[in-house]
Amino acid sequence: MTDPREAELLATVPDGLFVGGQWRPAEGGKTLDVRDPSTGEVIRTIADASVSDGVAAMDAAAEAFPSWAATPARERAEILRRAFDLLQARKEDVALLMTLEMGKPLAEARGEVVYGGEFLRWFSEEAAHVQGRYGANPEGTGRMIVTQHPVGPCYLITPWNFPLAMATRKIAPALAAGCTVVVKPASLTPLTTLYFAKLLEEAGVPAGVVNVVTTNSTAAVSERIIGDPRLRKLSFTGSTPVGQKLLQQAAPGVLRTSMELGGNAPFVVFDDADLDKVVEGAMAAKFRNIGQACTAANRFIVQRSVVGEFTRRVTERVKTMRIGRGTDDGVQIGPLIDDRAVAKAEALVADAVQRGASVTTGGSPVDGPGTFYEPTVVADVQAGSDILREEIFGPVLAIVPFDTEDDAVRLANDTEYGLVSYVYTESLARGQRMIERLETGMMGLNVGVVSNAAAPFGGWKMSGLGREGGAEGIHEYLQTKYTLTPNPFA
Ligand code: NAD
């Protein structure tokens, strides 16, 4: 680490587990290394929790729950609001930290601080708005009272691709609802969560309300926590296969679950679309986060009469993209998260080409330190290619032509995933038809990025269960009680 500002910032990140309001080493002093994917260098060594450390975190969350649940909503809201303000004040630090551990360009990391911070502000506002109902039953014999209660201690598992936003999107609604949490960030990018936990402490979150365990023994630690009879809820963001495994583990305890899983977003371009807007939207939908987003456009399904022009224009744009370390000025494409991600991009492109597609730009890993892959456009992708079925999770734009609207719908829905779709058309009626016909939980109609703290984020089909953000988000952490009392006049 040569840059003094980076070294100074990294030194401020706690290296322990955060359990019951204390920062402490892992059992036996075990540690894990965190690397900068743009250089491969170890940038920080932190605690590597054991199963018993996980149990200690669960103990702390269970112990803190009754008093946090009883804390007035306004007080919980104000703590979240303070956290929002602190995050704004530390925006540059948090952004740089994300770039260092995950690789995204600094400008995008700053954008994530804004997006991730909005969950703190949004749920600070929602906390005081949880309401019940009171009314007569239809028979007139009684009064029905419906109230909302925090579900209890929650286990939150987050992925590496949005280290801040995936944490705030879960922690903020949980705390707003009155739940306590154990958070397990991805071991590839745990530093942002550790830094954020310290910030929450400063904002006044009481001991035991938020606990953080970082670990390389993910499966063992998680299985034990998920099997703990005191746990009431599991919220997971990550890949569909891991989500399926966790749902099985959650079944014996009949846990409430929220699952934000993988995607395979179609980006449908009709010939009546405004191609300037399409190209802007395509670049954002594909290359944000170096293509490593669950919402990343995976399949560009483009009407045949405009596919040539679309391919030419995106190829031109992609050729000008700057690759490099996320901290360098003007960089748009940082490293992929690890070697496996590069190998996956390579394999998907090779398979598409072998089945008849052509690469119009890019198509290779970049030599040297770090795990870089060139931004790539693959045209004329043929049916049956792996790239149409699997999540690419890299900077590869794959194009498939179509003829009719029915063909577009069939191609777009031809996946087990259903997270998000993008549609470009200047026809209102066609846009409305697509809203009704595409099997996704979210849609960008003439826009390439849909995420917003005020919106219900989540998928259909194998992309998940539940919603994060919006008015819905807090209900994932609340349970309903209905009480009947006699008619007081009878
Ligand atoms: P992943 O499933 O490998 O890991 C996600 C988290 O689960 C990490 O914290 C990891 O340590 C943990 N994990 C892995 N194996 C586990 C196990 N056996 N038991 C318990 N925990 C385990 O996913 P990833 O590679 O970190 O993230 C990329 C995936 O996440 C992509 O599929 C992407 O689409 C998805 N994602 C979805 C959303 C969404 O909101 N739908 C958002 C971001 C990412």
Coordinates of C-alpha atoms and ligand atoms in Angstrom, one line a residue:
M1 CA 0.0 0.0 0.0
T2 CA 1.8 3.1 -1.2
D3 CA -0.8 5.8 -1.2
P4 CA -0.8 7.4 2.3
R5 CA -4.4 8.4 2.2
E6 CA -5.5 4.8 1.4
A7 CA -3.2 3.4 4.1
E8 CA -4.6 5.9 6.7
L9 CA -8.2 5.1 5.8
L10 CA -7.6 1.4 5.9
A11 CA -6.0 1.7 9.4
T12 CA -9.3 3.2 10.7
V13 CA -11.3 0.1 9.8
P14 CA -11.8 -2.1 12.8
D15 CA -10.2 -5.5 12.4
G16 CA -12.4 -7.3 15.0
L17 CA -15.8 -8.9 15.3
F18 CA -18.5 -6.6 16.6
V19 CA -20.4 -8.5 19.2
G20 CA -22.6 -7.0 22.0
G21 CA -21.1 -3.6 21.4
Q22 CA -17.5 -4.8 21.8
W23 CA -14.8 -5.2 19.1
R24 CA -13.1 -8.4 19.8
P25 CA -10.8 -10.9 18.1
A26 CA -12.0 -14.2 16.7
E27 CA -11.7 -17.4 18.8
G28 CA -8.1 -18.5 18.7
G29 CA -7.0 -15.2 17.1
K30 CA -7.9 -16.5 13.6
T31 CA -7.7 -14.0 10.8
L32 CA -8.6 -13.6 7.1
D33 CA -7.0 -11.4 4.5
V34 CA -8.8 -8.8 2.4
R35 CA -7.3 -8.0 -1.0
D36 CA -7.5 -5.2 -3.6
P37 CA -8.7 -6.9 -6.8
S38 CA -7.0 -4.3 -8.9
T39 CA -3.6 -5.3 -7.6
G40 CA -4.1 -8.6 -5.7
E41 CA -2.4 -7.1 -2.7
V42 CA -3.6 -7.8 0.9
I43 CA -4.9 -4.5 2.2
R44 CA -6.2 -5.5 5.6
T45 CA -6.3 -8.6 7.9
I46 CA -9.4 -9.0 10.0
A47 CA -11.0 -11.5 12.4
D48 CA -12.2 -14.8 11.0
A49 CA -15.1 -15.9 13.1
S50 CA -15.6 -19.5 14.3
V51 CA -19.0 -21.1 14.9
S52 CA -18.8 -20.2 18.6
D53 CA -18.1 -16.5 17.7
G54 CA -21.3 -16.7 15.6
V55 CA -23.2 -18.1 18.6
A56 CA -21.9 -15.2 20.7
A57 CA -23.2 -12.7 18.2
M58 CA -26.6 -14.5 18.2
D59 CA -26.5 -14.4 22.1
A60 CA -26.0 -10.6 21.9
A61 CA -28.7 -10.1 19.4
A62 CA -31.2 -12.1 21.4
E63 CA -30.3 -10.3 24.6
A64 CA -30.6 -6.9 23.1
F65 CA -33.9 -7.6 21.4
P66 CA -36.5 -6.9 24.1
S67 CA -35.2 -3.4 25.0
W68 CA -34.7 -2.4 21.4
A69 CA -38.2 -3.6 20.4
A70 CA -39.5 -1.5 23.3
T71 CA -37.5 1.6 22.3
P72 CA -39.9 4.3 21.0
A73 CA -40.0 4.3 17.2
R74 CA -39.1 8.0 17.1
E75 CA -35.9 7.2 19.0
R76 CA -35.0 4.4 16.6
A77 CA -35.8 6.7 13.7
E78 CA -33.5 9.4 15.1
I79 CA -30.6 7.0 15.5
L80 CA -31.0 6.0 11.8
R81 CA -31.2 9.6 10.8
R82 CA -28.0 10.3 12.6
A83 CA -26.4 7.4 10.8
F84 CA -27.5 8.9 7.5
D85 CA -25.9 12.3 8.5
L86 CA -22.7 10.6 9.6
L87 CA -22.5 8.7 6.3
Q88 CA -22.9 11.9 4.3
A89 CA -20.0 13.4 6.3
R90 CA -17.8 10.3 5.7
K91 CA -18.9 9.9 2.0
E92 CA -15.4 10.1 0.6
D93 CA -14.0 7.6 3.1
V94 CA -16.7 5.0 2.5
A95 CA -16.5 5.4 -1.3
L96 CA -12.8 5.0 -1.3
L97 CA -13.0 2.0 1.0
M98 CA -15.5 0.3 -1.4
T99 CA -13.3 1.0 -4.4
L100 CA -10.3 -0.5 -2.5
E101 CA -11.9 -3.7 -1.5
M102 CA -14.3 -4.3 -4.4
G103 CA -12.7 -2.4 -7.3
K104 CA -15.6 -0.3 -8.6
P105 CA -14.7 3.1 -10.1
L106 CA -14.7 5.8 -7.4
A107 CA -17.5 7.8 -9.1
E108 CA -19.7 4.7 -8.8
A109 CA -18.7 4.1 -5.2
R110 CA -19.8 7.7 -4.4
G111 CA -23.1 6.9 -6.1
E112 CA -23.4 3.8 -3.9
V113 CA -22.9 5.9 -0.8
V114 CA -25.8 8.1 -2.0
Y115 CA -28.0 5.1 -2.8
G116 CA -27.0 3.1 0.3
G117 CA -27.5 6.1 2.5
E118 CA -31.0 6.7 1.3
F119 CA -32.1 3.4 3.0
L120 CA -31.1 5.0 6.3
R121 CA -33.1 8.1 5.6
W122 CA -36.1 6.3 4.1
F123 CA -36.4 3.8 7.0
S124 CA -35.8 6.5 9.6
E125 CA -39.0 8.1 8.1
E126 CA -40.9 4.7 7.9
A127 CA -40.1 3.7 11.5
A128 CA -42.6 6.1 13.0
H129 CA -45.3 5.3 10.4
V130 CA -46.0 1.6 11.3
Q131 CA -49.7 1.4 12.0
G132 CA -52.4 -1.0 12.9
R133 CA -56.2 -1.2 12.4
Y134 CA -59.2 -1.2 14.7
G135 CA -62.7 -2.1 13.6
A136 CA -65.9 -3.9 14.2
N137 CA -66.2 -7.5 13.0
P138 CA -69.0 -7.9 10.4
E139 CA -71.2 -9.7 12.9
G140 CA -71.1 -6.8 15.2
T141 CA -70.2 -9.0 18.2
G142 CA -66.6 -7.9 18.6
R143 CA -63.8 -5.5 17.9
M144 CA -60.8 -6.5 15.8
I145 CA -57.4 -5.0 16.6
V146 CA -54.6 -5.5 14.2
T147 CA -51.1 -4.6 15.4
Q148 CA -47.5 -4.9 14.0
H149 CA -44.6 -6.3 16.0
P150 CA -40.9 -6.7 15.2
V151 CA -40.2 -10.3 14.2
G152 CA -37.1 -10.7 16.5
P153 CA -33.4 -11.3 16.0
C154 CA -32.5 -11.5 12.3
Y155 CA -29.5 -12.9 10.4
L156 CA -28.5 -10.8 7.4
I157 CA -26.1 -12.2 4.8
T158 CA -24.8 -9.7 2.1
P159 CA -22.8 -10.1 -1.1
W160 CA -19.6 -8.5 -2.2
N161 CA -20.9 -6.5 -5.2
F162 CA -22.5 -3.6 -3.3
P163 CA -20.8 -3.7 0.1
L164 CA -22.6 -0.7 1.6
A165 CA -26.1 -0.6 -0.1
M166 CA -26.8 -4.3 0.5
A167 CA -26.1 -3.8 4.2
T168 CA -28.1 -0.7 4.7
R169 CA -31.0 -2.1 2.6
K170 CA -31.3 -4.8 5.3
I171 CA -30.0 -3.2 8.5
A172 CA -32.1 0.0 8.2
P173 CA -35.6 -1.6 7.9
A174 CA -34.7 -4.2 10.6
L175 CA -33.7 -1.5 13.1
A176 CA -36.6 0.7 12.1
A177 CA -39.0 -2.2 12.9
G178 CA -37.4 -2.9 16.2
C179 CA -35.3 -6.0 15.3
T180 CA -31.8 -6.7 16.3
V181 CA -29.4 -8.2 13.8
V182 CA -26.3 -10.3 13.2
V183 CA -24.7 -9.3 9.9
K184 CA -22.4 -11.5 7.9
P185 CA -20.8 -9.6 5.0
A186 CA -19.1 -11.4 2.1
S187 CA -15.5 -12.2 3.2
L188 CA -14.2 -10.7 -0.1
T189 CA -15.5 -7.2 0.9
P190 CA -16.1 -7.0 4.7
L191 CA -14.3 -3.7 5.4
T192 CA -17.2 -1.4 4.4
T193 CA -19.5 -3.2 6.8
L194 CA -17.0 -3.0 9.6
Y195 CA -16.5 0.7 9.0
F196 CA -20.3 1.1 8.9
A197 CA -20.9 -0.8 12.1
K198 CA -18.5 1.6 13.8
L199 CA -20.5 4.5 12.3
L200 CA -23.7 3.0 13.7
E201 CA -22.2 2.8 17.1
E202 CA -21.3 6.5 16.9
A203 CA -24.9 7.2 15.8
G204 CA -26.1 5.7 19.1
V205 CA -27.2 2.2 18.1
P206 CA -27.1 0.4 21.5
A207 CA -24.9 -2.6 22.2
G208 CA -26.1 -5.9 20.8
V209 CA -28.6 -4.3 18.3
V210 CA -26.1 -4.7 15.4
N211 CA -23.5 -7.4 15.5
V212 CA -21.0 -8.2 12.7
V213 CA -19.3 -11.5 12.1
T214 CA -16.7 -11.7 9.3
T215 CA -15.7 -15.3 8.5
N216 CA -14.2 -17.6 5.9
S217 CA -16.2 -20.5 7.6
T218 CA -19.3 -19.1 6.0
A219 CA -21.3 -22.3 5.6
A220 CA -20.6 -23.6 9.2
V221 CA -21.2 -20.3 11.0
S222 CA -24.4 -19.6 9.0
E223 CA -25.9 -23.0 9.4
R224 CA -25.5 -22.8 13.2
I225 CA -27.0 -19.3 13.4
I226 CA -29.9 -20.3 11.1
G227 CA -30.6 -23.3 13.2
D228 CA -30.6 -21.3 16.4
P229 CA -34.1 -21.4 18.0
R230 CA -33.9 -17.7 19.0
L231 CA -33.5 -16.6 15.3
R232 CA -36.7 -15.4 13.7
K233 CA -35.7 -14.2 10.3
L234 CA -33.1 -14.7 7.6
S235 CA -32.5 -12.1 4.9
F236 CA -30.1 -13.1 2.2
T237 CA -28.7 -11.4 -0.9
G238 CA -26.6 -13.5 -3.2
S239 CA -26.7 -16.2 -5.8
T240 CA -29.8 -18.4 -6.3
P241 CA -28.0 -21.8 -5.5
V242 CA -26.9 -20.5 -2.1
G243 CA -30.3 -19.0 -1.5
Q244 CA -31.9 -22.4 -2.2
K245 CA -29.6 -24.0 0.3
L246 CA -30.4 -21.4 2.9
L247 CA -34.1 -21.8 2.4
Q248 CA -33.7 -25.5 3.2
Q249 CA -31.8 -24.6 6.4
A250 CA -34.5 -22.1 7.3
A251 CA -37.4 -24.7 6.9
P252 CA -37.1 -26.6 10.2
G253 CA -37.3 -23.3 12.2
V254 CA -40.1 -22.0 9.8
L255 CA -38.1 -18.8 9.6
R256 CA -39.3 -15.7 7.9
T257 CA -37.1 -15.3 4.9
S258 CA -36.3 -12.6 2.4
M259 CA -34.3 -13.7 -0.6
E260 CA -32.7 -11.3 -3.1
L261 CA -31.2 -13.7 -5.6
G262 CA -29.7 -13.8 -9.1
G263 CA -31.0 -12.2 -12.2
N264 CA -30.8 -12.6 -16.0
A265 CA -32.2 -9.2 -17.1
P266 CA -33.5 -8.8 -20.7
F267 CA -33.0 -5.4 -22.3
V268 CA -35.5 -5.2 -25.1
V269 CA -35.1 -2.6 -27.8
F270 CA -38.0 -2.1 -30.3
D271 CA -37.5 -0.4 -33.6
D272 CA -39.6 2.6 -32.5
A273 CA -37.2 3.4 -29.6
D274 CA -35.1 6.5 -29.5
L275 CA -31.6 5.0 -30.1
D276 CA -29.8 7.9 -28.3
K277 CA -31.7 7.0 -25.2
V278 CA -31.2 3.3 -25.8
V279 CA -27.4 3.6 -26.0
E280 CA -27.2 5.6 -22.8
G281 CA -29.5 3.2 -21.0
A282 CA -27.7 0.2 -22.3
M283 CA -24.3 1.5 -21.1
A284 CA -25.7 2.1 -17.6
A285 CA -27.6 -1.2 -17.5
K286 CA -24.7 -3.2 -18.6
F287 CA -21.5 -1.6 -17.4
R288 CA -22.4 -0.2 -14.0
N289 CA -20.4 -2.0 -11.3
I290 CA -18.3 -3.6 -14.1
G291 CA -21.4 -5.6 -15.0
Q292 CA -21.4 -7.2 -11.6
A293 CA -25.0 -6.3 -10.5
C294 CA -28.0 -8.6 -10.1
T295 CA -29.8 -5.9 -12.1
A296 CA -27.2 -5.9 -14.9
A297 CA -28.7 -6.3 -18.4
N298 CA -27.7 -9.8 -19.4
R299 CA -29.4 -10.2 -22.8
F300 CA -29.9 -7.4 -25.3
I301 CA -32.9 -8.4 -27.3
V302 CA -33.0 -6.0 -30.2
Q303 CA -35.4 -5.8 -33.1
R304 CA -33.8 -6.9 -36.4
S305 CA -34.3 -3.6 -38.2
V306 CA -32.2 -1.7 -35.7
V307 CA -29.8 -4.4 -34.4
G308 CA -27.0 -3.3 -36.8
E309 CA -27.2 0.3 -35.8
F310 CA -27.4 -0.6 -32.1
T311 CA -24.4 -2.9 -32.3
R312 CA -22.4 -0.3 -34.2
R313 CA -23.2 2.4 -31.6
V314 CA -22.6 0.4 -28.5
T315 CA -19.4 -1.0 -29.9
E316 CA -18.1 2.5 -30.6
R317 CA -18.9 3.5 -27.0
V318 CA -17.4 0.4 -25.5
K319 CA -14.1 0.9 -27.4
T320 CA -13.6 4.2 -25.7
M321 CA -14.1 2.9 -22.1
R322 CA -11.2 3.3 -19.8
I323 CA -10.0 0.3 -17.9
G324 CA -8.0 0.7 -14.7
R325 CA -7.8 0.9 -10.9
G326 CA -11.1 2.4 -9.6
T327 CA -9.2 5.2 -7.9
D328 CA -7.7 6.5 -11.2
D329 CA -9.4 9.5 -12.9
G330 CA -11.9 8.7 -15.6
V331 CA -11.8 4.9 -15.1
Q332 CA -15.1 3.2 -16.1
I333 CA -14.1 -0.4 -15.9
G334 CA -12.3 -1.6 -12.8
P335 CA -11.3 -5.2 -12.1
L336 CA -13.6 -8.1 -11.7
I337 CA -13.8 -9.5 -8.2
D338 CA -11.5 -12.5 -8.6
D339 CA -10.0 -15.0 -11.1
R340 CA -13.1 -17.1 -11.2
A341 CA -15.1 -14.1 -12.4
V342 CA -12.6 -13.6 -15.3
A343 CA -12.6 -17.3 -16.2
K344 CA -16.4 -17.2 -16.3
A345 CA -16.5 -14.2 -18.7
E346 CA -13.9 -15.9 -20.9
A347 CA -15.9 -19.2 -20.9
L348 CA -19.2 -17.6 -21.7
V349 CA -17.7 -15.5 -24.6
A350 CA -15.9 -18.6 -26.0
D351 CA -19.1 -20.7 -25.9
A352 CA -21.1 -17.9 -27.6
V353 CA -18.4 -17.5 -30.4
Q354 CA -18.2 -21.3 -30.8
R355 CA -22.0 -21.3 -31.5
G356 CA -21.7 -18.6 -34.1
A357 CA -21.6 -15.2 -32.3
S358 CA -19.1 -12.6 -33.2
V359 CA -17.0 -10.3 -30.9
T360 CA -17.1 -6.7 -32.1
T361 CA -14.8 -5.3 -29.4
G362 CA -12.9 -6.7 -26.4
G363 CA -13.2 -10.4 -25.6
S364 CA -10.1 -11.0 -23.6
P365 CA -8.7 -10.8 -20.0
V366 CA -6.2 -8.0 -19.4
D367 CA -2.6 -9.0 -18.6
G368 CA -0.9 -7.9 -15.5
P369 CA -1.7 -7.6 -11.8
G370 CA -5.4 -7.6 -10.9
T371 CA -8.4 -9.4 -12.3
F372 CA -9.4 -7.3 -15.3
Y373 CA -11.5 -8.3 -18.3
E374 CA -12.0 -6.1 -21.3
P375 CA -15.4 -4.5 -21.9
T376 CA -16.9 -6.6 -24.6
V377 CA -19.7 -6.7 -27.2
V378 CA -20.8 -10.0 -28.6
A379 CA -23.3 -9.8 -31.5
D380 CA -25.6 -12.4 -33.1
V381 CA -25.7 -14.7 -30.1
Q382 CA -27.4 -17.9 -31.0
A383 CA -30.2 -19.7 -29.1
G384 CA -28.8 -22.3 -26.7
S385 CA -25.7 -20.2 -25.8
D386 CA -24.7 -20.4 -22.1
I387 CA -24.5 -16.6 -22.0
L388 CA -28.3 -16.3 -22.5
R389 CA -29.0 -18.7 -19.6
E390 CA -26.3 -17.8 -17.0
E391 CA -25.7 -14.6 -15.1
I392 CA -22.6 -13.1 -16.8
F393 CA -21.6 -10.9 -13.9
G394 CA -19.0 -9.1 -16.0
P395 CA -18.6 -6.4 -18.7
V396 CA -19.9 -8.4 -21.6
L397 CA -22.8 -7.1 -23.7
A398 CA -24.6 -9.9 -25.6
I399 CA -27.0 -9.1 -28.4
V400 CA -29.8 -11.3 -29.8
P401 CA -32.0 -10.1 -32.7
F402 CA -35.8 -10.6 -32.8
D403 CA -38.6 -10.0 -35.3
T404 CA -42.0 -9.6 -33.7
E405 CA -43.2 -8.4 -30.3
D406 CA -44.3 -11.9 -29.4
D407 CA -40.8 -13.1 -30.2
A408 CA -39.4 -10.5 -27.9
V409 CA -41.7 -11.5 -25.1
R410 CA -40.9 -15.1 -25.5
L411 CA -37.1 -14.5 -25.5
A412 CA -37.3 -12.1 -22.6
N413 CA -39.2 -14.6 -20.4
D414 CA -37.2 -17.6 -21.4
T415 CA -35.3 -17.8 -18.1
E416 CA -35.9 -19.1 -14.6
Y417 CA -35.0 -15.7 -13.3
G418 CA -37.3 -12.7 -13.0
L419 CA -35.6 -9.8 -11.3
V420 CA -35.7 -6.9 -13.7
S421 CA -36.3 -6.1 -17.3
Y422 CA -35.6 -3.1 -19.4
V423 CA -37.8 -2.1 -22.4
Y424 CA -37.2 0.7 -24.9
T425 CA -40.1 1.9 -27.0
E426 CA -41.7 5.2 -27.8
S427 CA -45.1 3.5 -28.1
L428 CA -47.1 3.9 -24.9
A429 CA -49.4 1.0 -25.7
R430 CA -46.5 -1.3 -26.4
G431 CA -44.8 -0.2 -23.2
Q432 CA -48.0 -1.0 -21.3
R433 CA -48.3 -4.4 -22.9
M434 CA -44.7 -5.2 -21.9
I435 CA -45.4 -4.2 -18.3
E436 CA -48.1 -6.9 -18.3
R437 CA -46.3 -9.5 -20.3
L438 CA -42.7 -9.6 -18.9
E439 CA -42.2 -11.9 -15.9
T440 CA -40.0 -9.7 -13.7
G441 CA -40.5 -8.0 -10.3
M442 CA -39.1 -4.7 -11.7
M443 CA -39.0 -2.9 -15.0
G444 CA -37.1 0.0 -16.5
L445 CA -39.3 1.5 -19.2
N446 CA -37.0 3.7 -21.2
V447 CA -34.5 3.9 -18.3
G448 CA -31.4 1.7 -17.6
V449 CA -31.2 1.9 -13.8
V450 CA -34.2 1.3 -11.6
S451 CA -32.9 1.1 -8.0
N452 CA -34.4 3.5 -5.5
A453 CA -34.8 3.3 -1.7
A454 CA -38.4 4.3 -2.0
A455 CA -39.3 1.5 -4.4
P456 CA -40.0 -2.2 -3.7
F457 CA -36.9 -4.0 -5.0
G458 CA -37.2 -7.7 -5.6
G459 CA -37.7 -10.5 -8.0
W460 CA -40.2 -13.0 -9.4
K461 CA -39.6 -16.7 -10.1
M462 CA -36.1 -17.9 -9.0
S463 CA -34.9 -14.3 -8.4
G464 CA -36.3 -14.3 -4.9
L465 CA -38.9 -13.7 -2.2
G466 CA -39.9 -10.5 -0.5
R467 CA -39.1 -6.9 -1.2
E468 CA -36.5 -4.5 0.1
G469 CA -37.0 -0.7 0.2
G470 CA -40.3 1.1 -0.4
A471 CA -43.3 1.0 1.9
E472 CA -43.0 -2.8 1.7
G473 CA -39.4 -3.0 3.0
I474 CA -40.2 -2.6 6.7
H475 CA -42.9 -5.2 6.6
E476 CA -40.3 -7.9 6.0
Y477 CA -39.2 -7.3 9.6
L478 CA -42.7 -7.0 11.1
Q479 CA -45.3 -9.6 12.1
T480 CA -49.0 -9.1 12.4
K481 CA -51.1 -9.8 15.4
Y482 CA -54.9 -9.8 15.3
T483 CA -56.7 -9.5 18.6
L484 CA -60.5 -9.9 19.1
T485 CA -62.3 -8.2 22.0
P486 CA -66.0 -8.3 22.7
N487 CA -68.3 -5.5 21.5
P488 CA -68.0 -3.1 24.4
F489 CA -71.7 -2.1 24.1
A490 CA -73.1 -5.6 24.1
Ligands
NAD1 P1 -22.9 -15.8 -3.1 O1 -24.3 -16.4 -3.1 O2 -21.7 -16.5 -3.4 O3 -22.6 -15.1 -1.7 C1 -23.5 -14.2 -1.0 C2 -23.3 -14.2 0.4 O4 -23.6 -15.6 0.9 C3 -21.8 -14.0 0.9 O5 -21.9 -13.3 2.1 C4 -21.3 -15.4 1.1 O6 -20.2 -15.4 2.0 C5 -22.5 -16.1 1.6 N1 -22.5 -17.5 1.4 C6 -21.9 -18.3 0.4 N2 -22.1 -19.6 0.6 C7 -22.8 -19.7 1.7 C8 -23.4 -20.8 2.4 N3 -23.2 -22.1 2.0 N4 -24.1 -20.6 3.6 C9 -24.3 -19.3 4.0 N5 -23.8 -18.2 3.4 C10 -23.1 -18.4 2.2 O7 -23.1 -14.5 -4.0 P2 -22.0 -13.4 -4.4 O8 -21.1 -14.0 -5.4 O9 -21.5 -12.8 -3.2 O10 -23.0 -12.3 -5.0 C11 -23.4 -12.4 -6.4 C12 -24.8 -12.9 -6.5 O11 -25.6 -12.1 -5.7 C13 -25.3 -12.8 -7.9 O12 -26.0 -14.0 -8.2 C14 -26.2 -11.6 -7.8 O13 -27.3 -11.6 -8.8 C15 -26.8 -11.7 -6.5 N6 -27.3 -10.4 -6.0 C16 -28.6 -10.3 -5.9 C17 -29.1 -9.0 -5.5 C18 -30.6 -8.8 -5.4 O14 -31.0 -7.9 -4.8 N7 -31.4 -9.7 -6.0 C19 -28.2 -8.0 -5.2 C20 -26.9 -8.2 -5.3 C21 -26.4 -9.4 -5.7

